[in-house]
Amino acid sequence: MQRKKLLLVVVLFFTFSCLKAQNNTDVQYRFAPSLSYKINKKWKVEFDYRYALEKDISTFQASVFQLSGEYKINKKMSLEAGYRFSTSFENDNQRLFASYIFDYKIKKFTLSSRTRYQFSTPYFNTTYWNEFKEPNQFVRQRFTVDYNIPKSKASIYFSPEFFIKIEDREWKYNRTRYRLGTDYRLKYGSTIGLSLIYEDRLNPTKTDRFIFTTSYNLAIDELVKSLNKKDKEEKKGKKKKKD
């Protein structure tokens, strides 16, 4: 068994090295903590931060701050909108986005589709757009298959995402992003995750990239519920002792 595991690691490492050498693929890393709060059955807000490294995880790439809100239409459909600000040593960028999300559960599987439109620019200024650089506009389509491991707090998922760039009133295929990852639910509304992204770009130089991500989410509403439940249980325990 140990030999098989070792052989699998060697094969994966060899495949990874070949892909990197052949396509001039960059290796990047992201640390992505986030906070979420479910206001009620319909509304949810989330704040995300990302610290990103590039050039084989040796150079700072950017810090990203994102605020978003989600409205649940019904059990399967929801709408999302948000604002993102990213900053680096060279430039800053702003983004507005809106998404339509559809989820369908089949026993331990969850099938998801997210269609997103995003509008990115350093400045929300029409003069800048006309004289220097027009905003980048994308339509992104992501499909996800998520599997909840039986008798476990863990899940694994795979999701391909297609990027369509809107330029000069034309829609052009830009790249595909493949993501493989796992999430593990902890106590008090916390979730940690690990994922690997391979981004296949459509350009002459083939500047593809691998992105390793470590994520952490704290659901504040779940934290409050857990603490209240714990407090009630402790109070009940004290009453029983007194009786």
mmCIF file of C-alpha atoms in Angstrom:
data_model
loop_
_atom_site.group_PDB
_atom_site.id
_atom_site.type_symbol
_atom_site.label_atom_id
_atom_site.label_comp_id
_atom_site.label_asym_id
_atom_site.label_seq_id
_atom_site.Cartn_x
_atom_site.Cartn_y
_atom_site.Cartn_z
ATOM 1 C CA MET A 1 0.000 0.000 0.000
ATOM 2 C CA GLN A 2 2.822 2.412 0.888
ATOM 3 C CA ARG A 3 4.519 1.675 -2.443
ATOM 4 C CA LYS A 4 1.318 2.400 -4.349
ATOM 5 C CA LYS A 5 0.944 5.722 -2.556
ATOM 6 C CA LEU A 6 4.557 6.615 -3.263
ATOM 7 C CA LEU A 7 4.156 5.653 -6.925
ATOM 8 C CA LEU A 8 1.029 7.813 -7.198
ATOM 9 C CA VAL A 9 2.875 10.822 -5.739
ATOM 10 C CA VAL A 10 5.780 10.313 -8.164
ATOM 11 C CA VAL A 11 3.424 10.048 -11.169
ATOM 12 C CA LEU A 12 1.504 13.172 -10.127
ATOM 13 C CA PHE A 13 4.722 15.106 -9.572
ATOM 14 C CA PHE A 14 6.141 13.966 -12.927
ATOM 15 C CA THR A 15 2.917 14.921 -14.758
ATOM 16 C CA PHE A 16 2.829 18.281 -13.003
ATOM 17 C CA SER A 17 6.484 18.979 -13.926
ATOM 18 C CA CYS A 18 5.930 18.043 -17.578
ATOM 19 C CA LEU A 19 2.911 20.303 -17.899
ATOM 20 C CA LYS A 20 4.781 23.180 -16.284
ATOM 21 C CA ALA A 21 7.843 22.801 -18.494
ATOM 22 C CA GLN A 22 5.861 22.369 -21.685
ATOM 23 C CA ASN A 23 3.443 25.271 -21.282
ATOM 24 C CA ASN A 24 5.566 27.723 -19.281
ATOM 25 C CA THR A 25 2.980 27.310 -16.540
ATOM 26 C CA ASP A 26 3.229 29.515 -13.467
ATOM 27 C CA VAL A 27 2.533 28.127 -9.982
ATOM 28 C CA GLN A 28 0.568 30.444 -7.718
ATOM 29 C CA TYR A 29 -0.839 30.319 -4.193
ATOM 30 C CA ARG A 30 -3.853 31.953 -2.554
ATOM 31 C CA PHE A 31 -4.856 32.274 1.089
ATOM 32 C CA ALA A 32 -8.569 33.076 1.203
ATOM 33 C CA PRO A 33 -10.356 33.678 4.551
ATOM 34 C CA SER A 34 -13.990 34.853 4.544
ATOM 35 C CA LEU A 35 -16.909 35.794 6.790
ATOM 36 C CA SER A 36 -20.560 35.120 5.976
ATOM 37 C CA TYR A 37 -23.822 35.976 7.683
ATOM 38 C CA LYS A 38 -27.258 34.602 6.845
ATOM 39 C CA ILE A 39 -29.666 37.422 7.721
ATOM 40 C CA ASN A 40 -32.769 35.299 7.167
ATOM 41 C CA LYS A 41 -34.000 32.484 4.916
ATOM 42 C CA LYS A 42 -33.706 34.718 1.833
ATOM 43 C CA TRP A 43 -30.698 37.011 2.360
ATOM 44 C CA LYS A 44 -27.024 36.321 2.961
ATOM 45 C CA VAL A 45 -23.971 38.623 2.941
ATOM 46 C CA GLU A 46 -20.295 37.662 2.691
ATOM 47 C CA PHE A 47 -16.916 39.360 2.980
ATOM 48 C CA ASP A 48 -13.877 37.718 1.354
ATOM 49 C CA TYR A 49 -10.165 38.475 1.477
ATOM 50 C CA ARG A 50 -7.450 36.946 -0.684
ATOM 51 C CA TYR A 51 -3.672 37.130 -0.412
ATOM 52 C CA ALA A 52 -2.092 35.899 -3.654
ATOM 53 C CA LEU A 53 1.452 34.921 -4.654
ATOM 54 C CA GLU A 54 2.752 34.278 -8.189
ATOM 55 C CA LYS A 55 5.931 33.373 -10.133
ATOM 56 C CA ASP A 56 6.246 29.925 -8.552
ATOM 57 C CA ILE A 57 4.961 31.224 -5.208
ATOM 58 C CA SER A 58 7.891 33.635 -4.832
ATOM 59 C CA THR A 59 6.377 37.073 -5.518
ATOM 60 C CA PHE A 60 3.431 39.009 -4.123
ATOM 61 C CA GLN A 61 0.661 39.249 -6.705
ATOM 62 C CA ALA A 62 -2.274 41.072 -5.103
ATOM 63 C CA SER A 63 -4.534 41.591 -2.119
ATOM 64 C CA VAL A 64 -8.229 41.246 -2.912
ATOM 65 C CA PHE A 65 -11.226 42.476 -0.889
ATOM 66 C CA GLN A 66 -14.738 41.444 -1.878
ATOM 67 C CA LEU A 67 -18.205 42.201 -0.506
ATOM 68 C CA SER A 68 -21.226 40.344 -1.889
ATOM 69 C CA GLY A 69 -24.877 39.669 -1.187
ATOM 70 C CA GLU A 70 -27.040 36.709 -2.150
ATOM 71 C CA TYR A 71 -30.821 36.505 -2.477
ATOM 72 C CA LYS A 72 -32.416 33.039 -2.459
ATOM 73 C CA ILE A 73 -35.369 32.893 -4.862
ATOM 74 C CA ASN A 74 -36.306 29.350 -3.830
ATOM 75 C CA LYS A 75 -34.566 26.123 -2.754
ATOM 76 C CA LYS A 76 -32.811 25.751 -6.114
ATOM 77 C CA MET A 77 -32.246 29.265 -7.450
ATOM 78 C CA SER A 78 -30.515 32.372 -6.126
ATOM 79 C CA LEU A 79 -29.107 35.703 -7.310
ATOM 80 C CA GLU A 80 -25.777 37.203 -6.257
ATOM 81 C CA ALA A 81 -24.179 40.631 -6.698
ATOM 82 C CA GLY A 82 -21.018 42.207 -5.351
ATOM 83 C CA TYR A 83 -18.026 44.518 -5.520
ATOM 84 C CA ARG A 84 -14.329 43.554 -5.551
ATOM 85 C CA PHE A 85 -11.226 45.689 -5.057
ATOM 86 C CA SER A 86 -7.741 44.343 -5.746
ATOM 87 C CA THR A 87 -4.433 46.080 -5.133
ATOM 88 C CA SER A 88 -0.829 45.235 -6.045
ATOM 89 C CA PHE A 89 2.539 47.000 -6.284
ATOM 90 C CA GLU A 90 1.818 47.977 -9.900
ATOM 91 C CA ASN A 91 -1.886 48.822 -10.103
ATOM 92 C CA ASP A 92 -5.330 48.633 -8.543
ATOM 93 C CA ASN A 93 -8.512 47.259 -10.032
ATOM 94 C CA GLN A 94 -12.229 47.326 -9.272
ATOM 95 C CA ARG A 95 -14.930 44.872 -10.276
ATOM 96 C CA LEU A 96 -18.696 44.698 -10.243
ATOM 97 C CA PHE A 97 -20.391 41.338 -10.792
ATOM 98 C CA ALA A 98 -23.801 39.683 -10.840
ATOM 99 C CA SER A 99 -24.555 35.944 -10.843
ATOM 100 C CA TYR A 100 -27.414 33.525 -11.314
ATOM 101 C CA ILE A 101 -26.962 30.287 -9.323
ATOM 102 C CA PHE A 102 -28.849 27.009 -9.668
ATOM 103 C CA ASP A 103 -28.398 24.054 -7.279
ATOM 104 C CA TYR A 104 -29.878 20.582 -7.549
ATOM 105 C CA LYS A 105 -29.350 17.873 -4.918
ATOM 106 C CA ILE A 106 -29.356 14.137 -5.648
ATOM 107 C CA LYS A 107 -28.769 12.225 -2.399
ATOM 108 C CA LYS A 108 -25.101 12.876 -1.506
ATOM 109 C CA PHE A 109 -24.419 14.884 -4.683
ATOM 110 C CA THR A 110 -25.056 18.573 -5.363
ATOM 111 C CA LEU A 111 -25.029 19.736 -8.987
ATOM 112 C CA SER A 112 -24.541 23.476 -9.398
ATOM 113 C CA SER A 113 -24.451 26.013 -12.204
ATOM 114 C CA ARG A 114 -23.279 29.607 -11.840
ATOM 115 C CA THR A 115 -23.585 32.154 -14.643
ATOM 116 C CA ARG A 116 -21.736 35.388 -13.862
ATOM 117 C CA TYR A 117 -21.265 38.719 -15.627
ATOM 118 C CA GLN A 118 -18.346 40.847 -14.449
ATOM 119 C CA PHE A 119 -17.212 44.384 -15.265
ATOM 120 C CA SER A 120 -13.616 45.290 -14.283
ATOM 121 C CA THR A 121 -11.775 48.609 -14.488
ATOM 122 C CA PRO A 122 -9.170 50.589 -12.500
ATOM 123 C CA TYR A 123 -11.425 53.677 -12.505
ATOM 124 C CA PHE A 124 -15.148 54.189 -12.944
ATOM 125 C CA ASN A 125 -14.509 57.123 -15.269
ATOM 126 C CA THR A 126 -15.753 57.379 -18.858
ATOM 127 C CA THR A 127 -12.885 59.698 -19.849
ATOM 128 C CA TYR A 128 -10.355 57.076 -18.754
ATOM 129 C CA TRP A 129 -12.262 54.405 -20.700
ATOM 130 C CA ASN A 130 -12.291 56.483 -23.891
ATOM 131 C CA GLU A 131 -8.679 57.703 -23.780
ATOM 132 C CA PHE A 132 -6.734 54.924 -22.045
ATOM 133 C CA LYS A 133 -8.346 51.546 -21.508
ATOM 134 C CA GLU A 134 -11.830 50.156 -21.871
ATOM 135 C CA PRO A 135 -13.271 48.030 -19.039
ATOM 136 C CA ASN A 136 -12.802 44.261 -19.188
ATOM 137 C CA GLN A 137 -16.105 42.438 -19.485
ATOM 138 C CA PHE A 138 -16.540 38.693 -19.046
ATOM 139 C CA VAL A 139 -19.317 36.152 -18.908
ATOM 140 C CA ARG A 140 -18.285 33.162 -16.808
ATOM 141 C CA GLN A 141 -20.079 29.823 -16.762
ATOM 142 C CA ARG A 142 -19.191 27.375 -14.011
ATOM 143 C CA PHE A 143 -20.527 23.858 -13.424
ATOM 144 C CA THR A 144 -19.837 22.053 -10.138
ATOM 145 C CA VAL A 145 -20.271 18.494 -8.931
ATOM 146 C CA ASP A 146 -20.030 18.289 -5.125
ATOM 147 C CA TYR A 147 -20.047 15.005 -3.191
ATOM 148 C CA ASN A 148 -20.693 14.833 0.561
ATOM 149 C CA ILE A 149 -18.681 11.917 1.921
ATOM 150 C CA PRO A 150 -20.972 9.608 3.982
ATOM 151 C CA LYS A 151 -20.497 9.678 7.773
ATOM 152 C CA SER A 152 -18.059 12.551 7.397
ATOM 153 C CA LYS A 153 -17.973 16.338 7.639
ATOM 154 C CA ALA A 154 -15.943 16.477 4.422
ATOM 155 C CA SER A 155 -16.948 16.963 0.803
ATOM 156 C CA ILE A 156 -15.056 16.893 -2.499
ATOM 157 C CA TYR A 157 -15.903 18.776 -5.660
ATOM 158 C CA PHE A 158 -14.875 19.324 -9.271
ATOM 159 C CA SER A 159 -15.808 22.356 -11.357
ATOM 160 C CA PRO A 160 -14.886 23.465 -14.879
ATOM 161 C CA GLU A 161 -15.460 27.167 -15.614
ATOM 162 C CA PHE A 162 -15.520 28.806 -19.042
ATOM 163 C CA PHE A 163 -14.562 32.476 -19.587
ATOM 164 C CA ILE A 164 -16.089 34.405 -22.483
ATOM 165 C CA LYS A 165 -14.646 37.888 -23.089
ATOM 166 C CA ILE A 166 -16.882 40.653 -24.435
ATOM 167 C CA GLU A 167 -14.756 42.909 -26.650
ATOM 168 C CA ASP A 168 -15.803 45.263 -29.464
ATOM 169 C CA ARG A 169 -19.354 43.912 -29.141
ATOM 170 C CA GLU A 170 -18.087 40.402 -29.840
ATOM 171 C CA TRP A 171 -18.070 37.397 -27.514
ATOM 172 C CA LYS A 172 -14.779 35.485 -27.643
ATOM 173 C CA TYR A 173 -13.692 32.364 -25.760
ATOM 174 C CA ASN A 174 -10.813 33.327 -23.465
ATOM 175 C CA ARG A 175 -9.908 30.422 -21.135
ATOM 176 C CA THR A 176 -11.105 27.453 -19.105
ATOM 177 C CA ARG A 177 -10.486 26.979 -15.403
ATOM 178 C CA TYR A 178 -10.581 23.496 -13.831
ATOM 179 C CA ARG A 179 -10.915 23.290 -10.053
ATOM 180 C CA LEU A 180 -10.578 20.233 -7.803
ATOM 181 C CA GLY A 181 -11.001 20.668 -4.073
ATOM 182 C CA THR A 182 -12.244 19.542 -0.699
ATOM 183 C CA ASP A 183 -14.020 21.236 2.226
ATOM 184 C CA TYR A 184 -14.206 20.126 5.842
ATOM 185 C CA ARG A 185 -16.776 21.470 8.302
ATOM 186 C CA LEU A 186 -15.511 22.287 11.791
ATOM 187 C CA LYS A 187 -17.337 23.324 14.956
ATOM 188 C CA TYR A 188 -19.011 26.691 15.455
ATOM 189 C CA GLY A 189 -19.770 27.396 11.784
ATOM 190 C CA SER A 190 -16.213 27.094 10.485
ATOM 191 C CA THR A 191 -15.151 25.445 7.231
ATOM 192 C CA ILE A 192 -11.631 24.904 5.904
ATOM 193 C CA GLY A 193 -10.822 24.028 2.315
ATOM 194 C CA LEU A 194 -8.023 23.054 -0.039
ATOM 195 C CA SER A 195 -8.195 23.286 -3.816
ATOM 196 C CA LEU A 196 -6.101 23.137 -6.965
ATOM 197 C CA ILE A 197 -6.941 25.148 -10.087
ATOM 198 C CA TYR A 198 -5.495 24.604 -13.530
ATOM 199 C CA GLU A 199 -6.193 27.529 -15.866
ATOM 200 C CA ASP A 200 -5.888 26.826 -19.580
ATOM 201 C CA ARG A 201 -5.522 30.144 -21.415
ATOM 202 C CA LEU A 202 -6.118 30.709 -25.097
ATOM 203 C CA ASN A 203 -3.153 32.854 -26.135
ATOM 204 C CA PRO A 204 -0.005 32.432 -28.276
ATOM 205 C CA THR A 205 2.394 32.314 -25.310
ATOM 206 C CA LYS A 206 0.272 29.787 -23.363
ATOM 207 C CA THR A 207 0.650 31.518 -19.991
ATOM 208 C CA ASP A 208 -1.311 28.833 -18.139
ATOM 209 C CA ARG A 209 -1.162 28.546 -14.367
ATOM 210 C CA PHE A 210 -1.664 26.225 -11.410
ATOM 211 C CA ILE A 211 -3.260 27.847 -8.355
ATOM 212 C CA PHE A 212 -3.165 26.226 -4.911
ATOM 213 C CA THR A 213 -5.698 27.705 -2.480
ATOM 214 C CA THR A 214 -6.179 27.399 1.269
ATOM 215 C CA SER A 215 -9.559 28.750 2.356
ATOM 216 C CA TYR A 216 -11.336 29.351 5.645
ATOM 217 C CA ASN A 217 -14.927 30.501 6.151
ATOM 218 C CA LEU A 218 -16.682 31.495 9.350
ATOM 219 C CA ALA A 219 -20.484 31.591 9.211
ATOM 220 C CA ILE A 220 -21.340 34.114 11.930
ATOM 221 C CA ASP A 221 -24.988 33.031 12.175
ATOM 222 C CA GLU A 222 -23.931 29.403 12.718
ATOM 223 C CA LEU A 223 -21.381 30.528 15.316
ATOM 224 C CA VAL A 224 -24.065 32.437 17.261
ATOM 225 C CA LYS A 225 -26.453 29.453 17.104
ATOM 226 C CA SER A 226 -23.769 27.068 18.356
ATOM 227 C CA LEU A 227 -22.781 29.349 21.241
ATOM 228 C CA ASN A 228 -26.428 29.883 22.267
ATOM 229 C CA LYS A 229 -27.053 26.132 22.167
ATOM 230 C CA LYS A 230 -23.943 25.483 24.266
ATOM 231 C CA ASP A 231 -25.009 28.147 26.747
ATOM 232 C CA LYS A 232 -28.502 26.609 27.097
ATOM 233 C CA GLU A 233 -27.025 23.135 27.655
ATOM 234 C CA GLU A 234 -24.695 24.481 30.351
ATOM 235 C CA LYS A 235 -27.603 26.214 32.108
ATOM 236 C CA LYS A 236 -29.670 23.000 32.021
ATOM 237 C CA GLY A 237 -26.720 21.096 33.483
ATOM 238 C CA LYS A 238 -26.411 23.583 36.353
ATOM 239 C CA LYS A 239 -30.154 23.359 37.143
ATOM 240 C CA LYS A 240 -29.996 19.537 37.281
ATOM 241 C CA LYS A 241 -27.090 19.720 39.757
ATOM 242 C CA LYS A 242 -29.031 22.138 41.974
ATOM 243 C CA ASP A 243 -32.113 19.896 41.909
#
